[in-house]
mmCIF file of C-alpha atoms and ligand atoms in Angstrom:
data_model
loop_
_atom_site.group_PDB
_atom_site.id
_atom_site.type_symbol
_atom_site.label_atom_id
_atom_site.label_comp_id
_atom_site.label_asym_id
_atom_site.label_seq_id
_atom_site.Cartn_x
_atom_site.Cartn_y
_atom_site.Cartn_z
ATOM 1 C CA UNK T 35 19.176 146.874 130.823
ATOM 2 C CA UNK T 36 18.440 150.609 130.963
ATOM 3 C CA UNK T 37 14.638 150.898 131.039
ATOM 4 C CA UNK T 38 14.488 153.512 128.278
ATOM 5 C CA UNK T 39 16.054 152.676 124.918
ATOM 6 C CA UNK T 40 16.786 154.838 121.890
ATOM 7 C CA UNK T 41 15.388 153.489 118.596
ATOM 8 C CA UNK T 42 17.343 154.096 115.393
ATOM 9 C CA UNK T 43 15.121 152.569 112.712
ATOM 10 C CA UNK T 44 15.077 154.826 109.638
ATOM 11 C CA UNK T 45 17.679 157.041 111.202
ATOM 12 C CA UNK T 46 20.099 157.912 108.435
ATOM 13 C CA UNK T 47 22.420 159.922 110.646
ATOM 14 C CA UNK T 48 22.560 157.583 113.593
ATOM 15 C CA UNK T 49 26.027 158.763 114.599
ATOM 16 C CA UNK T 50 24.939 162.289 115.465
ATOM 17 C CA UNK T 51 21.550 161.170 116.828
ATOM 18 C CA UNK T 52 23.202 158.654 119.163
ATOM 19 C CA UNK T 53 25.705 161.269 120.338
ATOM 20 C CA UNK T 54 22.745 163.567 121.087
ATOM 21 C CA UNK T 55 20.951 160.689 122.820
ATOM 22 C CA UNK T 56 23.964 159.953 125.020
ATOM 23 C CA UNK T 57 24.034 163.650 125.981
ATOM 24 C CA UNK T 58 20.340 163.409 126.832
ATOM 25 C CA UNK T 59 21.068 160.471 129.131
ATOM 26 C CA UNK T 60 20.104 157.416 127.070
ATOM 27 C CA UNK T 61 22.461 154.504 127.617
ATOM 28 C CA UNK T 62 20.611 151.957 125.492
ATOM 29 C CA UNK T 63 20.432 151.927 121.668
ATOM 30 C CA UNK T 64 18.261 149.633 119.570
ATOM 31 C CA UNK T 65 19.855 148.938 116.172
ATOM 32 C CA UNK T 66 19.512 146.063 113.689
ATOM 33 C CA UNK T 67 21.385 144.626 110.728
ATOM 34 C CA UNK T 68 18.430 145.722 108.607
ATOM 35 C CA UNK T 69 18.740 149.377 109.702
ATOM 36 C CA UNK T 70 22.213 149.602 108.113
ATOM 37 C CA UNK T 71 23.484 151.834 110.887
ATOM 38 C CA UNK T 72 25.489 149.507 113.140
ATOM 39 C CA UNK T 73 28.731 151.182 112.021
ATOM 40 C CA UNK T 74 27.322 154.640 112.776
ATOM 41 C CA UNK T 75 26.160 153.513 116.237
ATOM 42 C CA UNK T 76 29.614 152.051 116.927
ATOM 43 C CA UNK T 77 31.255 155.313 115.891
ATOM 44 C CA UNK T 78 28.996 157.284 118.230
ATOM 45 C CA UNK T 79 29.860 154.948 121.106
ATOM 46 C CA UNK T 80 33.571 155.535 120.583
ATOM 47 C CA UNK T 81 33.195 159.281 120.036
ATOM 48 C CA UNK T 82 31.011 159.693 123.122
ATOM 49 C CA UNK T 83 33.904 158.949 125.448
ATOM 50 C CA UNK T 84 31.542 156.823 127.547
ATOM 51 C CA UNK T 85 32.700 153.451 128.792
ATOM 52 C CA UNK T 86 31.472 150.647 126.580
ATOM 53 C CA UNK T 87 30.405 148.843 129.749
ATOM 54 C CA UNK T 88 28.029 151.693 130.645
ATOM 55 C CA UNK T 89 26.150 151.284 127.363
ATOM 56 C CA UNK T 90 23.638 148.669 126.291
ATOM 57 C CA UNK T 91 23.603 148.088 122.523
ATOM 58 C CA UNK T 92 21.176 145.823 120.700
ATOM 59 C CA UNK T 93 21.174 144.465 117.180
ATOM 60 C CA UNK T 94 19.006 141.946 115.299
ATOM 61 C CA UNK T 95 19.161 139.480 112.429
ATOM 62 C CA UNK T 96 16.204 139.452 110.038
ATOM 63 C CA UNK T 97 14.641 136.328 108.540
ATOM 64 C CA UNK T 98 16.420 136.484 105.202
ATOM 65 C CA UNK T 99 19.703 135.744 107.000
ATOM 66 C CA UNK T 100 18.365 133.112 109.392
ATOM 67 C CA UNK T 101 19.964 129.675 109.639
ATOM 68 C CA UNK T 102 22.818 128.271 111.708
ATOM 69 C CA UNK T 103 25.885 129.125 109.599
ATOM 70 C CA UNK T 104 24.549 132.427 108.313
ATOM 71 C CA UNK T 105 23.741 133.575 111.839
ATOM 72 C CA UNK T 106 27.248 132.770 113.107
ATOM 73 C CA UNK T 107 28.641 134.728 110.167
ATOM 74 C CA UNK T 108 26.118 137.529 110.691
ATOM 75 C CA UNK T 109 27.109 137.985 114.339
ATOM 76 C CA UNK T 110 30.765 138.366 113.348
ATOM 77 C CA UNK T 111 29.801 140.827 110.634
ATOM 78 C CA UNK T 112 27.744 142.887 113.086
ATOM 79 C CA UNK T 113 30.631 142.980 115.565
ATOM 80 C CA UNK T 114 32.943 144.066 112.811
ATOM 81 C CA UNK T 115 30.597 146.852 111.668
ATOM 82 C CA UNK T 116 30.138 148.106 115.227
ATOM 83 C CA UNK T 117 33.833 147.489 115.931
ATOM 84 C CA UNK T 118 32.779 145.932 119.226
ATOM 85 C CA UNK T 119 34.007 142.849 121.069
ATOM 86 C CA UNK T 120 30.426 142.031 122.068
ATOM 87 C CA UNK T 121 26.851 143.234 121.743
ATOM 88 C CA UNK T 122 24.679 143.430 124.820
ATOM 89 C CA UNK T 123 21.559 141.998 123.223
ATOM 90 C CA UNK T 124 21.123 140.113 119.958
ATOM 91 C CA UNK T 125 17.561 139.541 118.780
ATOM 92 C CA UNK T 126 16.047 137.315 116.135
ATOM 93 C CA UNK T 127 14.328 140.197 114.346
ATOM 94 C CA UNK T 128 11.211 138.327 113.272
ATOM 95 C CA UNK T 129 9.736 134.818 113.172
ATOM 96 C CA UNK T 130 9.192 134.746 109.383
ATOM 97 C CA UNK T 131 11.816 132.136 108.475
ATOM 98 C CA UNK T 132 9.813 129.105 109.681
ATOM 99 C CA UNK T 133 10.339 126.727 112.571
ATOM 100 C CA UNK T 134 13.567 124.985 111.474
ATOM 101 C CA UNK T 135 15.435 128.172 110.663
ATOM 102 C CA UNK T 136 14.157 129.959 113.757
ATOM 103 C CA UNK T 137 15.536 127.217 115.976
ATOM 104 C CA UNK T 138 18.822 126.954 114.042
ATOM 105 C CA UNK T 139 19.236 130.725 114.397
ATOM 106 C CA UNK T 140 18.478 130.526 118.109
ATOM 107 C CA UNK T 141 21.031 127.726 118.587
ATOM 108 C CA UNK T 142 23.699 129.778 116.777
ATOM 109 C CA UNK T 143 22.967 132.804 118.974
ATOM 110 C CA UNK T 144 23.226 130.667 122.122
ATOM 111 C CA UNK T 145 26.654 129.517 120.950
ATOM 112 C CA UNK T 146 27.725 133.117 120.274
ATOM 113 C CA UNK T 147 26.621 133.931 123.804
ATOM 114 C CA UNK T 148 28.736 131.078 125.183
ATOM 115 C CA UNK T 149 31.658 132.431 123.134
ATOM 116 C CA UNK T 150 31.235 135.888 124.734
ATOM 117 C CA UNK T 151 30.207 137.672 121.522
ATOM 118 C CA UNK T 152 26.671 138.303 122.788
ATOM 119 C CA UNK T 153 25.720 139.074 126.379
ATOM 120 C CA UNK T 154 22.016 138.319 126.024
ATOM 121 C CA UNK T 155 19.891 136.481 123.461
ATOM 122 C CA UNK T 156 16.367 137.561 122.675
ATOM 123 C CA UNK T 157 13.669 137.547 120.031
ATOM 124 C CA UNK T 158 11.397 140.069 118.390
ATOM 125 C CA UNK T 159 7.876 139.861 117.021
ATOM 126 C CA UNK T 160 7.486 136.429 118.629
ATOM 127 C CA UNK T 161 4.014 135.244 119.508
ATOM 128 C CA UNK T 162 3.295 132.762 122.298
ATOM 129 C CA UNK T 163 3.593 129.803 119.893
ATOM 130 C CA UNK T 164 7.081 130.895 118.782
ATOM 131 C CA UNK T 165 8.175 131.226 122.403
ATOM 132 C CA UNK T 166 6.716 127.815 123.204
ATOM 133 C CA UNK T 167 8.648 126.394 120.245
ATOM 134 C CA UNK T 168 11.888 127.453 121.970
ATOM 135 C CA UNK T 169 10.782 125.913 125.245
ATOM 136 C CA UNK T 170 9.742 122.681 123.543
ATOM 137 C CA UNK T 171 13.125 122.465 121.803
ATOM 138 C CA UNK T 172 14.757 122.464 125.247
ATOM 139 C CA UNK T 173 16.623 125.771 124.981
ATOM 140 C CA UNK T 174 16.833 128.449 127.655
ATOM 141 C CA UNK T 175 14.071 130.962 127.182
ATOM 142 C CA UNK T 176 14.974 134.293 125.553
ATOM 143 C CA UNK T 177 15.692 137.182 127.896
ATOM 144 C CA UNK T 178 13.701 139.650 125.788
ATOM 145 C CA UNK T 179 10.799 139.795 123.353
ATOM 146 C CA UNK T 180 10.619 143.068 121.429
ATOM 147 C CA UNK T 181 7.153 143.695 119.983
ATOM 148 C CA UNK T 182 5.004 146.488 118.630
ATOM 149 C CA UNK T 183 3.388 147.789 121.788
ATOM 150 C CA UNK T 184 1.478 151.008 122.405
ATOM 151 C CA UNK T 185 -2.027 151.929 123.597
ATOM 152 C CA UNK T 186 -3.766 150.943 120.340
ATOM 153 C CA UNK T 187 -1.914 147.611 120.064
ATOM 154 C CA UNK T 188 -1.390 146.166 123.528
ATOM 155 C CA UNK T 189 -0.575 142.560 122.499
ATOM 156 C CA UNK T 190 -2.144 141.290 125.732
ATOM 157 C CA UNK T 191 -1.646 137.505 125.324
ATOM 158 C CA UNK T 192 2.024 137.929 124.368
ATOM 159 C CA UNK T 193 2.686 140.399 127.184
ATOM 160 C CA UNK T 194 0.987 138.151 129.733
ATOM 161 C CA UNK T 195 3.050 135.139 128.630
ATOM 162 C CA UNK T 196 6.296 137.145 128.757
ATOM 163 C CA UNK T 197 5.559 138.562 132.206
ATOM 164 C CA UNK T 198 4.753 135.062 133.533
ATOM 165 C CA UNK T 199 7.985 133.705 132.090
ATOM 166 C CA UNK T 200 10.236 136.598 133.157
ATOM 167 C CA UNK T 201 10.881 137.667 129.569
ATOM 168 C CA UNK T 202 11.512 141.421 129.368
ATOM 169 C CA UNK T 203 9.039 143.108 127.015
ATOM 170 C CA UNK T 204 10.546 145.814 124.855
ATOM 171 C CA UNK T 205 8.006 148.139 123.245
ATOM 172 C CA UNK T 206 8.609 149.289 119.694
ATOM 173 C CA UNK T 207 6.593 152.099 118.091
ATOM 174 C CA UNK T 208 5.956 153.275 121.684
ATOM 175 C CA UNK T 209 4.876 156.717 120.471
ATOM 176 C CA UNK T 210 2.832 155.350 117.570
ATOM 177 C CA UNK T 211 5.237 156.789 115.012
ATOM 178 C CA UNK T 212 4.145 160.252 116.044
ATOM 179 C CA UNK T 213 0.405 159.622 115.537
ATOM 180 C CA UNK T 214 -0.613 160.807 118.986
ATOM 181 C CA UNK T 215 -3.337 163.257 118.085
ATOM 182 C CA UNK T 216 -6.002 161.632 120.278
ATOM 183 C CA UNK T 217 -8.114 163.342 122.915
ATOM 184 C CA UNK T 218 -7.073 160.891 125.646
ATOM 185 C CA UNK T 219 -3.374 161.605 125.090
ATOM 186 C CA UNK T 220 -3.745 165.355 124.655
ATOM 187 C CA UNK T 221 -5.940 165.771 127.731
ATOM 188 C CA UNK T 222 -3.651 163.691 129.961
ATOM 189 C CA UNK T 223 -0.656 165.583 128.566
ATOM 190 C CA UNK T 224 -2.316 168.927 129.371
ATOM 191 C CA UNK T 225 -3.178 167.742 132.899
ATOM 192 C CA UNK T 226 0.507 166.954 133.590
ATOM 193 C CA UNK T 227 1.860 169.862 131.574
ATOM 194 C CA UNK T 228 3.789 167.457 129.342
ATOM 195 C CA UNK T 229 3.525 166.435 125.671
ATOM 196 C CA UNK T 230 1.731 163.286 124.414
ATOM 197 C CA UNK T 231 5.016 161.501 123.623
ATOM 198 C CA UNK T 232 6.045 161.699 127.268
ATOM 199 C CA UNK T 233 2.624 160.412 128.347
ATOM 200 C CA UNK T 234 2.981 157.378 126.076
ATOM 201 C CA UNK T 235 6.524 156.672 127.212
ATOM 202 C CA UNK T 236 5.377 156.878 130.848
ATOM 203 C CA UNK T 237 2.467 154.530 130.148
ATOM 204 C CA UNK T 238 4.953 152.034 128.746
ATOM 205 C CA UNK T 239 7.407 152.388 131.636
ATOM 206 C CA UNK T 240 4.672 152.185 134.273
ATOM 207 C CA UNK T 241 3.459 148.936 132.718
ATOM 208 C CA UNK T 242 6.949 147.501 133.133
ATOM 209 C CA UNK T 243 7.885 147.604 129.436
ATOM 210 C CA UNK T 244 11.122 148.939 127.974
ATOM 211 C CA UNK T 245 10.065 151.586 125.426
ATOM 212 C CA UNK T 246 12.373 152.378 122.497
ATOM 213 C CA UNK T 247 11.250 155.780 121.173
ATOM 214 C CA UNK T 248 12.966 156.902 117.985
ATOM 215 C CA UNK T 249 13.715 160.457 117.035
ATOM 216 C CA UNK T 250 16.182 162.069 114.708
ATOM 217 C CA UNK T 251 15.237 165.537 116.008
ATOM 218 C CA UNK T 252 17.602 166.791 118.724
ATOM 219 C CA UNK T 253 14.899 168.606 120.732
ATOM 220 C CA UNK T 254 12.692 165.485 120.740
ATOM 221 C CA UNK T 255 15.630 163.199 121.550
ATOM 222 C CA UNK T 256 16.036 165.251 124.725
ATOM 223 C CA UNK T 257 12.365 165.723 125.586
ATOM 224 C CA UNK T 258 11.546 162.017 125.103
ATOM 225 C CA UNK T 259 14.173 161.199 127.739
ATOM 226 C CA UNK T 260 12.709 163.560 130.335
ATOM 227 C CA UNK T 261 10.148 161.120 131.620
ATOM 228 C CA UNK T 262 11.362 160.396 135.129
ATOM 229 C CA UNK T 263 9.998 163.506 136.840
ATOM 230 C CA UNK T 264 6.263 162.817 136.707
ATOM 231 C CA UNK T 265 3.855 159.911 137.019
ATOM 232 C CA UNK T 266 0.546 158.953 135.453
ATOM 233 C CA UNK T 267 -2.134 158.190 138.023
ATOM 234 C CA UNK T 268 -4.447 155.171 138.016
ATOM 235 C CA UNK T 269 -7.164 157.095 136.180
ATOM 236 C CA UNK T 270 -4.741 158.149 133.392
ATOM 237 C CA UNK T 271 -3.489 154.575 133.045
ATOM 238 C CA UNK T 272 -7.051 153.208 132.875
ATOM 239 C CA UNK T 273 -8.082 155.716 130.192
ATOM 240 C CA UNK T 274 -5.083 154.757 128.067
ATOM 241 C CA UNK T 275 -5.572 151.021 128.736
ATOM 242 C CA UNK T 276 -9.097 151.350 127.332
ATOM 243 C CA UNK T 277 -7.782 152.325 123.873
ATOM 244 C CA UNK T 278 -6.597 148.830 122.866
ATOM 245 C CA UNK T 279 -7.746 147.767 119.389
ATOM 246 C CA UNK T 280 -5.868 144.476 119.374
ATOM 247 C CA UNK T 281 -4.230 143.591 116.062
ATOM 248 C CA UNK T 282 -6.299 146.234 114.265
ATOM 249 C CA UNK T 283 -4.357 148.839 116.212
ATOM 250 C CA UNK T 284 -0.973 147.811 114.763
ATOM 251 C CA UNK T 285 0.769 150.410 112.608
ATOM 252 C CA UNK T 286 3.919 148.483 111.638
ATOM 253 C CA UNK T 287 4.568 145.069 110.053
ATOM 254 C CA UNK T 288 3.799 143.308 113.392
ATOM 255 C CA UNK T 289 4.558 139.824 111.993
ATOM 256 C CA UNK T 290 3.533 137.956 115.161
ATOM 257 C CA UNK T 291 1.186 135.640 113.275
ATOM 258 C CA UNK T 292 3.917 134.012 111.161
ATOM 259 C CA UNK T 293 3.626 130.218 110.825
HETATM 260 N N1 NAP M 3 11.733 144.766 116.083
HETATM 261 C C1 NAP M 3 11.028 145.345 115.138
HETATM 262 O O1 NAP M 3 10.450 144.696 114.239
HETATM 263 C C2 NAP M 3 10.886 146.834 115.141
HETATM 264 C C3 NAP M 3 9.942 147.448 114.320
HETATM 265 C C4 NAP M 3 9.824 148.842 114.388
HETATM 266 C C5 NAP M 3 10.615 149.559 115.272
HETATM 267 N N2 NAP M 3 11.545 148.929 116.044
HETATM 268 C C6 NAP M 3 12.421 149.674 116.976
HETATM 269 O O2 NAP M 3 11.647 150.526 117.786
HETATM 270 C C7 NAP M 3 12.041 151.876 117.591
HETATM 271 C C8 NAP M 3 10.836 152.801 117.716
HETATM 272 O O3 NAP M 3 9.841 152.514 116.754
HETATM 273 P P1 NAP M 3 9.542 153.470 115.518
HETATM 274 O O4 NAP M 3 10.781 154.234 115.180
HETATM 275 O O5 NAP M 3 8.958 152.640 114.458
HETATM 276 O O6 NAP M 3 8.386 154.441 116.038
HETATM 277 P P2 NAP M 3 8.218 155.458 117.269
HETATM 278 O O7 NAP M 3 9.419 155.516 118.114
HETATM 279 O O8 NAP M 3 6.905 155.148 117.909
HETATM 280 O O9 NAP M 3 8.010 156.856 116.513
HETATM 281 C C9 NAP M 3 9.035 157.490 115.813
HETATM 282 C C10 NAP M 3 8.409 158.672 115.069
HETATM 283 O O10 NAP M 3 7.866 159.609 116.008
HETATM 284 C C11 NAP M 3 8.422 160.890 115.777
HETATM 285 N N3 NAP M 3 8.637 161.519 117.094
HETATM 286 C C12 NAP M 3 9.656 161.284 117.961
HETATM 287 N N4 NAP M 3 9.504 161.999 119.081
HETATM 288 C C13 NAP M 3 8.375 162.727 118.937
HETATM 289 C C14 NAP M 3 7.717 163.650 119.771
HETATM 290 N N5 NAP M 3 8.189 163.965 120.974
HETATM 291 N N6 NAP M 3 6.561 164.210 119.312
HETATM 292 C C15 NAP M 3 6.076 163.867 118.079
HETATM 293 N N7 NAP M 3 6.655 162.974 117.250
HETATM 294 C C16 NAP M 3 7.804 162.410 117.676
HETATM 295 C C17 NAP M 3 9.723 160.657 115.046
HETATM 296 O O11 NAP M 3 10.030 161.750 114.233
HETATM 297 P P3 NAP M 3 11.523 162.435 114.182
HETATM 298 O O12 NAP M 3 12.514 161.321 114.078
HETATM 299 O O13 NAP M 3 11.426 163.248 112.956
HETATM 300 O O14 NAP M 3 11.672 163.230 115.430
HETATM 301 C C18 NAP M 3 9.385 159.422 114.209
HETATM 302 O O15 NAP M 3 8.713 159.812 113.027
HETATM 303 C C19 NAP M 3 12.673 151.858 116.197
HETATM 304 O O16 NAP M 3 13.481 152.981 115.936
HETATM 305 C C20 NAP M 3 13.427 150.563 116.252
HETATM 306 O O17 NAP M 3 14.611 150.706 117.009
HETATM 307 C C21 NAP M 3 11.666 147.583 116.004
#
């Protein structure tokens, strides 16, 4: 999977933003059924002229549509909206539907993978207990766990579990929804002659996460992708690491504590 993804939550013109993102070099787009822009992402893929096989496209099913039959139907509906033969990664968007439905949804996604409709199955907002539930049910572990993850909300127990179990950690809200006006970020940004968004994206990449910054602003779409020409040093990383506030630092729904 390309290590930098392009988030499209609350992007109401995802077609033109994705086309801009492809120009800027992104090859990975993070969509979801809930974002109501799968069709727009699919259009951008076709209009880009890029090979489908060079792109990595994710979607997700949220808890209100969990369950075995509804997930099978939902996968077909997503494919039809994208007008794709397959999606690269299909995530269970959140763990809020309860144990039985989570596992039924997971089973359906595994079957869609076997049928070639999904290349990879993953989860999102899963805590350690939700991941253990999959293991205890005897299924293959998910390839990915996508969680809120940035300097103020480092989700250490989940990240540690994922790293130990070779589950790729995707970082959502990697640039704290633009709330980066903090002395640590601005001073490190000034030191490297970069902006705070780039510093946060680098911090994520250097920790081995897959950040998914969102922007609907063409200049930011481009600048957020220009993160492979500098490196944070150990001192920068340590200063940012020290900002963790645990769950208090979350700025999104972060439903990792669902029963
Ligand atoms: N699985 C989940 O439950 C879940 C939850 C939330 C998000 N996600 C995924 O993760 C992606 C990223 O998360 P997010 O969209 O919530 O937050 P984010 O990427 O941390 O921040 C996006 C916000 O930052 C602004 N921004 C972008 N680049 C900037 C820059 N260089 N300088 C200053 N501000 C900048 C954007 O404004 P403009 O657009 O106006 O440029 C937007 O308001 C989502 O799009 C979605 O794909 C998943």
